[in-house]
Tab-separated table of C-alpha atoms and ligand atoms in Angstrom:
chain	number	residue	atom	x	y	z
A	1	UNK	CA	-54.536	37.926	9.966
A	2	UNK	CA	-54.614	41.388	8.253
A	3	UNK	CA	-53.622	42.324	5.184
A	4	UNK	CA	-50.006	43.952	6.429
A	5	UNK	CA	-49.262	40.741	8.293
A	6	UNK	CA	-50.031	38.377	5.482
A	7	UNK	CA	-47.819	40.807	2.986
A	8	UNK	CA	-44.553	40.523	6.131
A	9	UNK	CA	-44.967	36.601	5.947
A	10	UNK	CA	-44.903	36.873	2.337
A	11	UNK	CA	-42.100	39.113	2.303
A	12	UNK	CA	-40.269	37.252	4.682
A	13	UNK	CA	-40.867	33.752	2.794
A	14	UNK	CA	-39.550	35.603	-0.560
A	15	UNK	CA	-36.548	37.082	1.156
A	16	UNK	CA	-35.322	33.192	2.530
A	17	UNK	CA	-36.138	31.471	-0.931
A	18	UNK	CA	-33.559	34.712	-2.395
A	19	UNK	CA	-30.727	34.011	0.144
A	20	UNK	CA	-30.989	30.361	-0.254
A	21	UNK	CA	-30.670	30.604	-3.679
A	22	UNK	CA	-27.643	32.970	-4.228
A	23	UNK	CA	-26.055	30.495	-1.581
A	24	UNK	CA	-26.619	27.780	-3.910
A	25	UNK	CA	-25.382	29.629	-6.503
A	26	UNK	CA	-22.769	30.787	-4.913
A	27	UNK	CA	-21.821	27.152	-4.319
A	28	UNK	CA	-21.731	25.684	-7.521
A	29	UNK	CA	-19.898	28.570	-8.501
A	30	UNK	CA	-17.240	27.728	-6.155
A	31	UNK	CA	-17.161	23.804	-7.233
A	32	UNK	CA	-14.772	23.219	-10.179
A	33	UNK	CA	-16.061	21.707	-13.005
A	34	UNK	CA	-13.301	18.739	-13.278
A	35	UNK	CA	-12.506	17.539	-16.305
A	36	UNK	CA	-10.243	14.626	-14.929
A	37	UNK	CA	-11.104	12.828	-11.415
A	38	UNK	CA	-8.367	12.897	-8.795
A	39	UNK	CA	-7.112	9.792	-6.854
A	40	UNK	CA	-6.052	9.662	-3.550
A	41	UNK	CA	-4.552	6.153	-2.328
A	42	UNK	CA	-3.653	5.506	1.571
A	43	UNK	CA	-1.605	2.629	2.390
A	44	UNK	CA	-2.267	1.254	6.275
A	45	UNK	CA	0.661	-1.093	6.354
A	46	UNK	CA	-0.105	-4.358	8.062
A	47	UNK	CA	-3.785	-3.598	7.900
A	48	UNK	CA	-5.026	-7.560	7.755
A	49	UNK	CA	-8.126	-8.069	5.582
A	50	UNK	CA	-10.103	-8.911	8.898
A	51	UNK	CA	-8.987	-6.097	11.082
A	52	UNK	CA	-12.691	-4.036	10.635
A	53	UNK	CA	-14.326	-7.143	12.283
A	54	UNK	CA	-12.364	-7.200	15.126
A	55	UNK	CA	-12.347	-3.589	15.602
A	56	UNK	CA	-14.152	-0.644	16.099
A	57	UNK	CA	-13.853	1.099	12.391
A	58	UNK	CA	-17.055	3.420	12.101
A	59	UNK	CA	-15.126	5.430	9.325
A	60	UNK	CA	-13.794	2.326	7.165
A	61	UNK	CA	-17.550	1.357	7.737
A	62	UNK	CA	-18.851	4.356	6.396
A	63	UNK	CA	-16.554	3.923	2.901
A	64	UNK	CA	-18.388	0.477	2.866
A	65	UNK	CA	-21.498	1.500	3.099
A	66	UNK	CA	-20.701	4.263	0.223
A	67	UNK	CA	-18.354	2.824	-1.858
A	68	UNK	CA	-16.494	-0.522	-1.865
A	69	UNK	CA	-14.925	-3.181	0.444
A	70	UNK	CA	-12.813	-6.591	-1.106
A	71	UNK	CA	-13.221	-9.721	0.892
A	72	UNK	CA	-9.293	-9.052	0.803
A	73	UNK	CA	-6.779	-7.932	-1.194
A	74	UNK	CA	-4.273	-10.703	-2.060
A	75	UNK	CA	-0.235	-9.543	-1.665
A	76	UNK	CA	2.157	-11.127	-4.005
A	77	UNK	CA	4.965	-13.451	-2.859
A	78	UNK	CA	6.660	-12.674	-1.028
A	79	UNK	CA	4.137	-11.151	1.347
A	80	UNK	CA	6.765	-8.447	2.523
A	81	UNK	CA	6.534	-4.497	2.837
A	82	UNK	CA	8.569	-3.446	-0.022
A	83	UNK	CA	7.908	-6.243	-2.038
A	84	UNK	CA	4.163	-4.742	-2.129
A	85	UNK	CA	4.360	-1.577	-2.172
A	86	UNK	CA	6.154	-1.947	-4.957
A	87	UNK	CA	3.617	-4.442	-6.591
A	88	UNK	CA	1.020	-1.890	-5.971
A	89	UNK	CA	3.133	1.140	-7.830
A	90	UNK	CA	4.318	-0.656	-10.745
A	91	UNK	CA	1.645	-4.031	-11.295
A	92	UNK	CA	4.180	-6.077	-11.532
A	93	UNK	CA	5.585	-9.319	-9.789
A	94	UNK	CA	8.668	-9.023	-8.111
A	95	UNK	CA	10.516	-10.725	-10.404
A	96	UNK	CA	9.870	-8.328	-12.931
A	97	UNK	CA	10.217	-5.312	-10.686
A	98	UNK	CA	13.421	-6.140	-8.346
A	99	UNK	CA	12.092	-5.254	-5.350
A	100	UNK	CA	12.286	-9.046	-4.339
A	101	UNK	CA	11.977	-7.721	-0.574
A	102	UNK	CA	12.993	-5.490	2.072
A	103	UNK	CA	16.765	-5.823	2.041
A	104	UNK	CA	18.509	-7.936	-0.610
A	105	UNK	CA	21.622	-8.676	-2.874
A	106	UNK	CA	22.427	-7.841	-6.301
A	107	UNK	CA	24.712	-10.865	-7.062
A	108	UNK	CA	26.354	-9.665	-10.153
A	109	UNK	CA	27.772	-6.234	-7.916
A	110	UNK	CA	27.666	-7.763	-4.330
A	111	UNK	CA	25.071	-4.568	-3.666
A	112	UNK	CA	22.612	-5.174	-0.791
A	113	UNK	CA	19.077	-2.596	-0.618
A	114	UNK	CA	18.141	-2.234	2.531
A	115	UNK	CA	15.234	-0.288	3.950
A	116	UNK	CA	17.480	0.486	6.661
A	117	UNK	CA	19.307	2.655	4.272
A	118	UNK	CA	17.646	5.539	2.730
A	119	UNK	CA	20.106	6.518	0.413
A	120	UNK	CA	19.618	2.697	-1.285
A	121	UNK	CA	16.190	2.697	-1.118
A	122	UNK	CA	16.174	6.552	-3.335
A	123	UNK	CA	18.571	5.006	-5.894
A	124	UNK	CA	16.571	4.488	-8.590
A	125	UNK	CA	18.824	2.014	-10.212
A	126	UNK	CA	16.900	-0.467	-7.992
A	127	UNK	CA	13.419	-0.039	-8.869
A	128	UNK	CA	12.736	-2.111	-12.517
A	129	UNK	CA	9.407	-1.581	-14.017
A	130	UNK	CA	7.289	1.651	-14.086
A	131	UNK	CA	5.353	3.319	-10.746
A	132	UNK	CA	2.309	4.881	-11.394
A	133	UNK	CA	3.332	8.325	-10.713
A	134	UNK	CA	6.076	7.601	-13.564
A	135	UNK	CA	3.119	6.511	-15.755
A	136	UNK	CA	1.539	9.872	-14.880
A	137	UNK	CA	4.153	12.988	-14.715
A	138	UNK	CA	5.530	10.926	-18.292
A	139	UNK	CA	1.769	12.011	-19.176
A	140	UNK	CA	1.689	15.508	-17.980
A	141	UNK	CA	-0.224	14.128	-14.908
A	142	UNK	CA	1.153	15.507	-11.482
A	143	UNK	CA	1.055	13.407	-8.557
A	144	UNK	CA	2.063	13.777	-4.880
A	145	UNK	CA	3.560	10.854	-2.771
A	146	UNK	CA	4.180	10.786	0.599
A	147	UNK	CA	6.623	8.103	2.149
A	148	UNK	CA	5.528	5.226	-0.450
A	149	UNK	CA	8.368	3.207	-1.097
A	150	UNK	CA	10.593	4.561	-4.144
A	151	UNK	CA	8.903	7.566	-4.355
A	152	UNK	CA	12.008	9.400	-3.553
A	153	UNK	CA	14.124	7.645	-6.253
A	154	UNK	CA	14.563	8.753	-9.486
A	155	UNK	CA	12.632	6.181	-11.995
A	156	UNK	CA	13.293	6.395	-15.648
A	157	UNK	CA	13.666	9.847	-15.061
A	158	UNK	CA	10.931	10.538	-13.411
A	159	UNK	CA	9.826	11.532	-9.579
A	160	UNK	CA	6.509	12.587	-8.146
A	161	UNK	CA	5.908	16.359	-8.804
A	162	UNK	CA	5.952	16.401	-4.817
A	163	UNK	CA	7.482	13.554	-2.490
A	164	UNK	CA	8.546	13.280	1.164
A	165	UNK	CA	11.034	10.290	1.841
A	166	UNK	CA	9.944	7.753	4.847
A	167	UNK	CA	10.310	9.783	8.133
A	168	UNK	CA	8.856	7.149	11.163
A	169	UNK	CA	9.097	10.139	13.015
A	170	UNK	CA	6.882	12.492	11.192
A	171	UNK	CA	3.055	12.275	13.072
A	172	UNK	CA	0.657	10.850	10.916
A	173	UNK	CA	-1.666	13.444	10.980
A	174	UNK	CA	0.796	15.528	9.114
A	175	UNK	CA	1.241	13.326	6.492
A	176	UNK	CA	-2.293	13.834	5.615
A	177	UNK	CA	-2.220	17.438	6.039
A	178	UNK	CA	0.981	17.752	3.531
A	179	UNK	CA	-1.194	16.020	0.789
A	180	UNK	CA	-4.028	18.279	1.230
A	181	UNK	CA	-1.881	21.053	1.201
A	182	UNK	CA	-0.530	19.668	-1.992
A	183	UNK	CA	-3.872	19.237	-3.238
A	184	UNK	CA	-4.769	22.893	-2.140
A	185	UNK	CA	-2.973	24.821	-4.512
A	186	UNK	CA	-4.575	26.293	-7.828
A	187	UNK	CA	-5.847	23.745	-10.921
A	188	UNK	CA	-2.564	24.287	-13.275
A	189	UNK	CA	0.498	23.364	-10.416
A	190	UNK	CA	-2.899	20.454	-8.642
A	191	UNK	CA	-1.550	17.174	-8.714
A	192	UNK	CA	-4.620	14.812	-9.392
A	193	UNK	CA	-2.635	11.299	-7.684
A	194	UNK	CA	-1.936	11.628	-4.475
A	195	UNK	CA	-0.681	8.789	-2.296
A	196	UNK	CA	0.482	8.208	1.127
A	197	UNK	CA	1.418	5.820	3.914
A	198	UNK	CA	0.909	5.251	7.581
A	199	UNK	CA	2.649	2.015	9.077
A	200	UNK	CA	1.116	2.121	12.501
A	201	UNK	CA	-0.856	-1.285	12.023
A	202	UNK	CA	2.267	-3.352	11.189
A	203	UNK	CA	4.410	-1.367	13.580
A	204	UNK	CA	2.325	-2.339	16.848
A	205	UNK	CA	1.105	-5.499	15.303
A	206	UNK	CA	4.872	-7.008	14.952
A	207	UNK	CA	5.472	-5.929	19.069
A	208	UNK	CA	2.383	-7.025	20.262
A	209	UNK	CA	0.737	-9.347	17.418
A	210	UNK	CA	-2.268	-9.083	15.562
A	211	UNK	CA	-4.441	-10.608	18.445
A	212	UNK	CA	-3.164	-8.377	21.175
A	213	UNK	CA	-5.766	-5.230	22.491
A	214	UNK	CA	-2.836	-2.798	21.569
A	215	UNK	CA	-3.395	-3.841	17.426
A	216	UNK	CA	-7.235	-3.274	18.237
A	217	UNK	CA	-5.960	-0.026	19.562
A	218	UNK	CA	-4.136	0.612	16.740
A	219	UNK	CA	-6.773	-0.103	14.384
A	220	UNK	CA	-8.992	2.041	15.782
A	221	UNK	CA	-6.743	4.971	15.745
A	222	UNK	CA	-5.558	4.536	12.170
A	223	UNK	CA	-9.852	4.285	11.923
A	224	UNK	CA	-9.760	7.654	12.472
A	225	UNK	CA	-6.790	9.018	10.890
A	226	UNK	CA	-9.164	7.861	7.439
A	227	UNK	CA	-11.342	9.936	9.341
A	228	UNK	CA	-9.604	12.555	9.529
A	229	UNK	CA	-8.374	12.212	5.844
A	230	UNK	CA	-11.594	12.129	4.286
A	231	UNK	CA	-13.261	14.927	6.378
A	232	UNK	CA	-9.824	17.100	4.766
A	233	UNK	CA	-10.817	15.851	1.484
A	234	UNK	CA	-14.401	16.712	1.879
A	235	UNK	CA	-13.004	20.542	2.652
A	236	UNK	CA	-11.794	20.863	-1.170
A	237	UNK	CA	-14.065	22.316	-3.497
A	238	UNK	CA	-13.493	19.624	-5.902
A	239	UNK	CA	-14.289	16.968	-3.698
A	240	UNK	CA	-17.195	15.439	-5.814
A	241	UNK	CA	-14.225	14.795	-7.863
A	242	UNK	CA	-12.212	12.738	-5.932
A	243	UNK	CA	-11.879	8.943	-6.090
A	244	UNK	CA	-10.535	7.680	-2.031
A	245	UNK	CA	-8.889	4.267	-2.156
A	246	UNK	CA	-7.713	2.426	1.629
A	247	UNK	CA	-5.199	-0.154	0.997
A	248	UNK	CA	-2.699	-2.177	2.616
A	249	UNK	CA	0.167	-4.441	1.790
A	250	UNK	CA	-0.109	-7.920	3.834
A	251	UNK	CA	-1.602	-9.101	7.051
A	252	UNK	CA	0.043	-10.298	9.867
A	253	UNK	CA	0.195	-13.705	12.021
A	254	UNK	CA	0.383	-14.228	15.331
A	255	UNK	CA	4.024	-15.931	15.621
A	256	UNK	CA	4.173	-19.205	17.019
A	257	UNK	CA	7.737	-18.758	18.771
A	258	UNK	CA	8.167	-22.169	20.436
A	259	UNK	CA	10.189	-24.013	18.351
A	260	UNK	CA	12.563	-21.276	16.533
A	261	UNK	CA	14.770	-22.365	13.670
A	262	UNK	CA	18.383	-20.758	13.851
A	263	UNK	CA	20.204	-20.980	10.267
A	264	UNK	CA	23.093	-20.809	12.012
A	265	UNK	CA	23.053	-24.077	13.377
A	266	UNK	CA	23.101	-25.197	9.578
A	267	UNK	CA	24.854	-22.394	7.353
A	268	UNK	CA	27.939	-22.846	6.431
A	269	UNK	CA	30.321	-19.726	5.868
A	270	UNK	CA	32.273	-21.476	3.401
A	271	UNK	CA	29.123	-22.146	1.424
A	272	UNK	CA	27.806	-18.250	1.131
A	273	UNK	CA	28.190	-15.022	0.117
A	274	UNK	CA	24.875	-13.637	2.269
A	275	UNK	CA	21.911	-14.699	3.888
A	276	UNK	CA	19.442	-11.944	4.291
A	277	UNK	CA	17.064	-13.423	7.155
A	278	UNK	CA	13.276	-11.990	8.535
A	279	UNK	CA	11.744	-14.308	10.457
A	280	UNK	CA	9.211	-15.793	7.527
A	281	UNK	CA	11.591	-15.963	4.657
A	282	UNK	CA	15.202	-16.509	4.299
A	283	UNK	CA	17.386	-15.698	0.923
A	284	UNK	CA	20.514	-17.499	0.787
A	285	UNK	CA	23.193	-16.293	-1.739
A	286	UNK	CA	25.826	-19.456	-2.235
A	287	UNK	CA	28.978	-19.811	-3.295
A	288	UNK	CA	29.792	-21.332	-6.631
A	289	UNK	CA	28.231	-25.077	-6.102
A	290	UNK	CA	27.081	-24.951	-3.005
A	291	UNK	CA	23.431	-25.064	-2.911
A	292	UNK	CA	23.267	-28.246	-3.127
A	293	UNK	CA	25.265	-28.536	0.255
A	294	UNK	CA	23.071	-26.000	1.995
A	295	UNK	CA	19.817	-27.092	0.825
A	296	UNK	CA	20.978	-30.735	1.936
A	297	UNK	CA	21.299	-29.640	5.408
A	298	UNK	CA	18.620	-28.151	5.318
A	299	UNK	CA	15.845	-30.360	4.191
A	300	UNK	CA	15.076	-32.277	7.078
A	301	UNK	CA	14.334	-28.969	9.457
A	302	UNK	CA	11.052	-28.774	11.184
A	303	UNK	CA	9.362	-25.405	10.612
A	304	UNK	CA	10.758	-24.660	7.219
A	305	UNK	CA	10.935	-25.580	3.902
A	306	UNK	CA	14.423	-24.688	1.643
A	307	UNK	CA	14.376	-24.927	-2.102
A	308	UNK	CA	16.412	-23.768	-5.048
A	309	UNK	CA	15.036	-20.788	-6.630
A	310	UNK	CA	14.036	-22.309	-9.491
A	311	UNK	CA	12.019	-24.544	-7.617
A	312	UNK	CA	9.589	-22.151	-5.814
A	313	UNK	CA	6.470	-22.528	-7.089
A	314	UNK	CA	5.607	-20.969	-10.277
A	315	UNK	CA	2.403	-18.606	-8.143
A	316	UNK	CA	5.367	-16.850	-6.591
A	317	UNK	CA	6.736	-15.181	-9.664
A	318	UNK	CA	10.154	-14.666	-8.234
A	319	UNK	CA	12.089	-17.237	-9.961
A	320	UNK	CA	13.167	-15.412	-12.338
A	321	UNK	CA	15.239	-12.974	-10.654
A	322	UNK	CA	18.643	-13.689	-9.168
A	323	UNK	CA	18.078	-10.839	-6.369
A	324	UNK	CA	15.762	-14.260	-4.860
A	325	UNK	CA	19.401	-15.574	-3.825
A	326	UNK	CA	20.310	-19.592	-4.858
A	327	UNK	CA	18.157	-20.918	-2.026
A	328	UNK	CA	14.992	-19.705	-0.388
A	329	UNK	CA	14.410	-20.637	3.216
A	330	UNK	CA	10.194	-20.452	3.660
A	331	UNK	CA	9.305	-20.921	7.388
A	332	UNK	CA	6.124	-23.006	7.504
A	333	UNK	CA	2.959	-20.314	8.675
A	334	UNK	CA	3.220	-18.661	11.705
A	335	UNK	CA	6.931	-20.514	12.304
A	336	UNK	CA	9.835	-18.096	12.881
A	337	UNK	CA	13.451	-18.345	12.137
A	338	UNK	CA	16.689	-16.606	12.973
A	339	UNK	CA	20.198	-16.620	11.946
A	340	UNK	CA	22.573	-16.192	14.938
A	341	UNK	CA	20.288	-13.614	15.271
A	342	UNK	CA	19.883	-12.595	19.192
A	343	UNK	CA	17.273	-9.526	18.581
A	344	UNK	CA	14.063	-9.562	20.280
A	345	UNK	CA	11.634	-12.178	18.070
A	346	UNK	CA	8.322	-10.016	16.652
A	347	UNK	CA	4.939	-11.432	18.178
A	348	UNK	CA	3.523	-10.672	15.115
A	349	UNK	CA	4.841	-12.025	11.132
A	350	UNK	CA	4.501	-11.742	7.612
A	351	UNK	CA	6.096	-12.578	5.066
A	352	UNK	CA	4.704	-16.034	4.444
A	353	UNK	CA	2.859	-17.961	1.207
A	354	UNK	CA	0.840	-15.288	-0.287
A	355	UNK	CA	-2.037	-17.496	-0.556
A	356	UNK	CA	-2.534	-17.820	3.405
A	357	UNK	CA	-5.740	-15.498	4.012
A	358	UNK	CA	-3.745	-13.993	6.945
A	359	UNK	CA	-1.465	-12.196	4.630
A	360	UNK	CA	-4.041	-10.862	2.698
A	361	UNK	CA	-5.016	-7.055	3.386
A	362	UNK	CA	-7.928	-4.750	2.249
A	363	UNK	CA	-9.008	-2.718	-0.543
A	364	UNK	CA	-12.215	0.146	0.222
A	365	UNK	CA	-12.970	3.095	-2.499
A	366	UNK	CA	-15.271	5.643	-2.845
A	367	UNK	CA	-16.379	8.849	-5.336
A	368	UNK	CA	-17.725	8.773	-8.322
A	369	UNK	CA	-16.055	6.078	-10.137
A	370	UNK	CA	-17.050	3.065	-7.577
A	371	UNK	CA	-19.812	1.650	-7.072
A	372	UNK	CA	-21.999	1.992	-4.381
A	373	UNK	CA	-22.558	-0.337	-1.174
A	374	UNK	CA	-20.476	-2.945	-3.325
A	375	UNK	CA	-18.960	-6.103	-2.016
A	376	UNK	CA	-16.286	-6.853	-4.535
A	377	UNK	CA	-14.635	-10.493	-4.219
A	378	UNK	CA	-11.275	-11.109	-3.524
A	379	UNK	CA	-8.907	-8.548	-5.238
A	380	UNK	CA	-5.601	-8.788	-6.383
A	381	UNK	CA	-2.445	-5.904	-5.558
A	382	UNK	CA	-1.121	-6.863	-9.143
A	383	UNK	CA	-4.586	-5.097	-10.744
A	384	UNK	CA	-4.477	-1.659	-8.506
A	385	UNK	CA	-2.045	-0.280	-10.866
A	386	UNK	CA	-4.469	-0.643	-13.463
A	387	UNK	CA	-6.975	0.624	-11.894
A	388	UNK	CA	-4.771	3.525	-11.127
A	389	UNK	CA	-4.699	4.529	-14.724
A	390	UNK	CA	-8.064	3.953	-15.883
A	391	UNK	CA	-8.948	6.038	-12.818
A	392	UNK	CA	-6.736	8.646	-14.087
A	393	UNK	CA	-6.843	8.295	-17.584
A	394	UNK	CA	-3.761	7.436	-18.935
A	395	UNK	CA	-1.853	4.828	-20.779
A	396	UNK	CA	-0.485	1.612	-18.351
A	397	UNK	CA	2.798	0.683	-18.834
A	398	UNK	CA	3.495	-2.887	-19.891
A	399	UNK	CA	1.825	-4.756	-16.062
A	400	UNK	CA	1.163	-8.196	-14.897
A	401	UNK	CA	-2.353	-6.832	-13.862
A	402	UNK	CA	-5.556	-8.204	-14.982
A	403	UNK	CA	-8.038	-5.294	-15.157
A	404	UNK	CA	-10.893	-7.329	-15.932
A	405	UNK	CA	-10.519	-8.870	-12.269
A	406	UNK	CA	-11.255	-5.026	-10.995
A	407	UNK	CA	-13.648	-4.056	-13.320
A	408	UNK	CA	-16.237	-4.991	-10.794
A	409	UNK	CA	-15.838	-2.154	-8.418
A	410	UNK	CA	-16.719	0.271	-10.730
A	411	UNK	CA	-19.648	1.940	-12.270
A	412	UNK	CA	-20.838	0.492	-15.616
A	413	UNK	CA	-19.626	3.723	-17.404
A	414	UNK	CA	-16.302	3.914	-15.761
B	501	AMP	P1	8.401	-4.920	7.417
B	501	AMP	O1	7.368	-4.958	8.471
B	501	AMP	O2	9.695	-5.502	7.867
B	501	AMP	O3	7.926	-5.487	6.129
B	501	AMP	O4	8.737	-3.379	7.140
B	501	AMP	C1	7.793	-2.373	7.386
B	501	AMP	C2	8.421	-1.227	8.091
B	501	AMP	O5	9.369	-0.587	7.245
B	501	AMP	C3	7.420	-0.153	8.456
B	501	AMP	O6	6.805	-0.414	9.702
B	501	AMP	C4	8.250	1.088	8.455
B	501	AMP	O7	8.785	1.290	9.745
B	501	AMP	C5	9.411	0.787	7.526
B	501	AMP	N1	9.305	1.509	6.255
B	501	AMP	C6	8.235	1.656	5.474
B	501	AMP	N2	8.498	2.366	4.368
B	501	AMP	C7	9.797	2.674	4.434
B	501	AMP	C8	10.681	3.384	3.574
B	501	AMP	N3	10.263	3.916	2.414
B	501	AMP	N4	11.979	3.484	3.968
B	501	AMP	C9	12.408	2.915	5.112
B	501	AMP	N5	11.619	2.251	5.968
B	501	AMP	C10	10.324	2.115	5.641
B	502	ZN	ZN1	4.042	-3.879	5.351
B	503	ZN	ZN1	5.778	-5.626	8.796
């Protein structure tokens, strides 16, 4: 090689190491230096703590093998959508927040909730206890929540800085894309919690039941919808910043539809004001005296088990709340009952004793808070709130969490 050649490799060596630095640069000019971590929660409704072994998940996989997976993530009693939800916003049994369930009574006023009614389910007077994007806008925190149950209510004067009510018809995808558009916008108007919900696991899993090849379908494609959400997320310039939590709120059964129990065969009118019925759990509002009636008719049933409120195990935390009704109809696991109810029966339940493993559903993180590779234990929905605010720095309202039981999926320094 001559001397000219030698001086062009040179040269040419020199001019690569110069444009791969400024690129560098240029990069870390580009990535924010955060001050505060963001959090980004996902709720896959229904999504049963076993799902990823029955299923192709490579993208749940992939959190796993970066961050965190729970063995399961236990629901509270009862193990319904709203009930949970709720749990996970506020840390708090449903006793102490109100959300007993999906539809219930008020006693005192006669009032029913019902998800079936969206201008009940934003009236804030409903929701007890404190959500965590209360916690955080009350602390100058902003947060964005799409479709998460209350989010559109007005809570101790509070709402998310951004919200979308529940729209089943609006496409998942866009769901996502509306947080990271919310997450787009310039630090000062940036929300750093950001939360949102996809319900196509429980929606396919009640129709076809959590064995059926249309769930595994389903799990797969909400697989890659967390695809898809953290490939947005990894588009932000502050991604190193962001903590990625995958939730859900229960599990789901396969029903066992042989031997249905119809209330009606049992209820009298004369002995009640309401009975709000799903197939797992029944909440009986009496008439003055009349429990005792109803829960004598009752007691002998096959499939279910009736008690007075006050009786319901102390685990449950929902005794002390009168929205629980007088008496509270359990169907035994996997049983099913009605009342007069002629509606197509679900192939797929929840709803049942919180402690059943089947109604348990999942907890995966990842960023810079969690661990790495990290197979936490069994977690419980009361404790994500916490975890919430110690992600996000702020002060937890008074919770029934136990933070100590979450402390393991985090880095030492966290
Ligand atoms: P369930 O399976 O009966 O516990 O209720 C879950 C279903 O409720 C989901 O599949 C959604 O269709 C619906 N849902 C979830 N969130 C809301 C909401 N905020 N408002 C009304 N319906 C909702
Ligand atoms: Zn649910
Ligand atoms: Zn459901």
């Amino acid at each position: 090689m001559n001397f000219k050649r030698i001086a062009f490799v040179l040269f040419v060596v020199f001019l690569g190491i110069v444009v791969a630095q400024d690129a560098y640069v240029s990069r870390l000019r580009n990535r924010e230096v955060e001050p505060r971590m963001y959090t980004v929660v996902l709720s896959l409704d229904g999504f049963r703590f076993d799902y990823q072994d029955i299923a192709n998940t490579p993208n749940l996989d992939s959190i796993q093998k970066n961050g965190v997976r729970a063995a399961e993530l236990q629901p509270v009693f009862p193990s319904l959508t709203f009930a949970n939800h709720y749990t996970l916003a506020t840390g708090l049994y449903v006793e102490n927040h109100g959300i007993v369930a999906n539809n219930f009574m008020i006693p005192q006023t006669k009032q029913i909730y019902t998800k079936s009614a969206p201008e009940k389910v934003a009236d804030g007077r409903f929701y007890g206890g404190e959500p965590i994007w209360v916690t955080a806008e009350s602390q100058k925190i902003k947060s964005a929540v799409n479709m998460w149950v209350g989010c559109d209510a007005t809570i101790k004067g509070y709402r998310p800085t951004w919200w979308q009510s529940y729209s089943a018809d609006e496409p998942y995808k866009a769901r996502i894309d509306s947080i990271i558009e919310c997450l787009s916008v310039d630090y000062d108007k940036r929300p750093h919690l950001a939360m949102c919900y996809i319900e196509e696991t429980d929606k396919v899993g009640h129709r076809f039941g959590p064995d059926s090849p249309k769930t595994i379908a389903a799990i797969e494609s909400v697989d890659s919808l967390v695809g898809y959400f953290r490939q947005r997320l990894a588009s932000l310039n502050f991604c190193d910043s962001i903590n990625f939590i995958v939730l859900s709120d229960h599990g789901m059964v396969q029903a066992d539809t042989l031997s249905i129990v119809d209330l009606g065969k049992y209820v009298r009118h004369e002995w009640v004001d309401t009975v709000i019925c799903s197939p797992a759990i029944s909440l009986a509002y009496c008439k003055k005296d009349c429990a005792d009636s109803l829960l004598s008719v009752l007691k002998d049933v096959n499939g279910i088990s009736a008690c007075l409120r006050a009786d319901l195990p102390e685990r449950f935390h929902c005794s002390a709340t009168v929205r629980m009704g007088d008496v509270v109809i359990l169907s035994d696991s996997s049983k099913v009952q009605i009342y007069n109810n002629k509606r197509s029966l679900p192939a797929g339940v929840h709803g049942y004793d919180n402690a059943n493993s089947l109604m348990s559903g999942i907890f995966y993180a990842e960023g810079p808070s969690f661990k790495n590779g990290f197979a936490a234990p069994r977690l419980y929905n009361t404790d994500v709130y916490a975890l919430l605010c110690r992600l996000l720095e702020i002060a937890p309202a008074h919770n029934d969490g136990q933070i100590e039981r979450m402390e393991c999926v985090l880095k030492k320094d966290e």
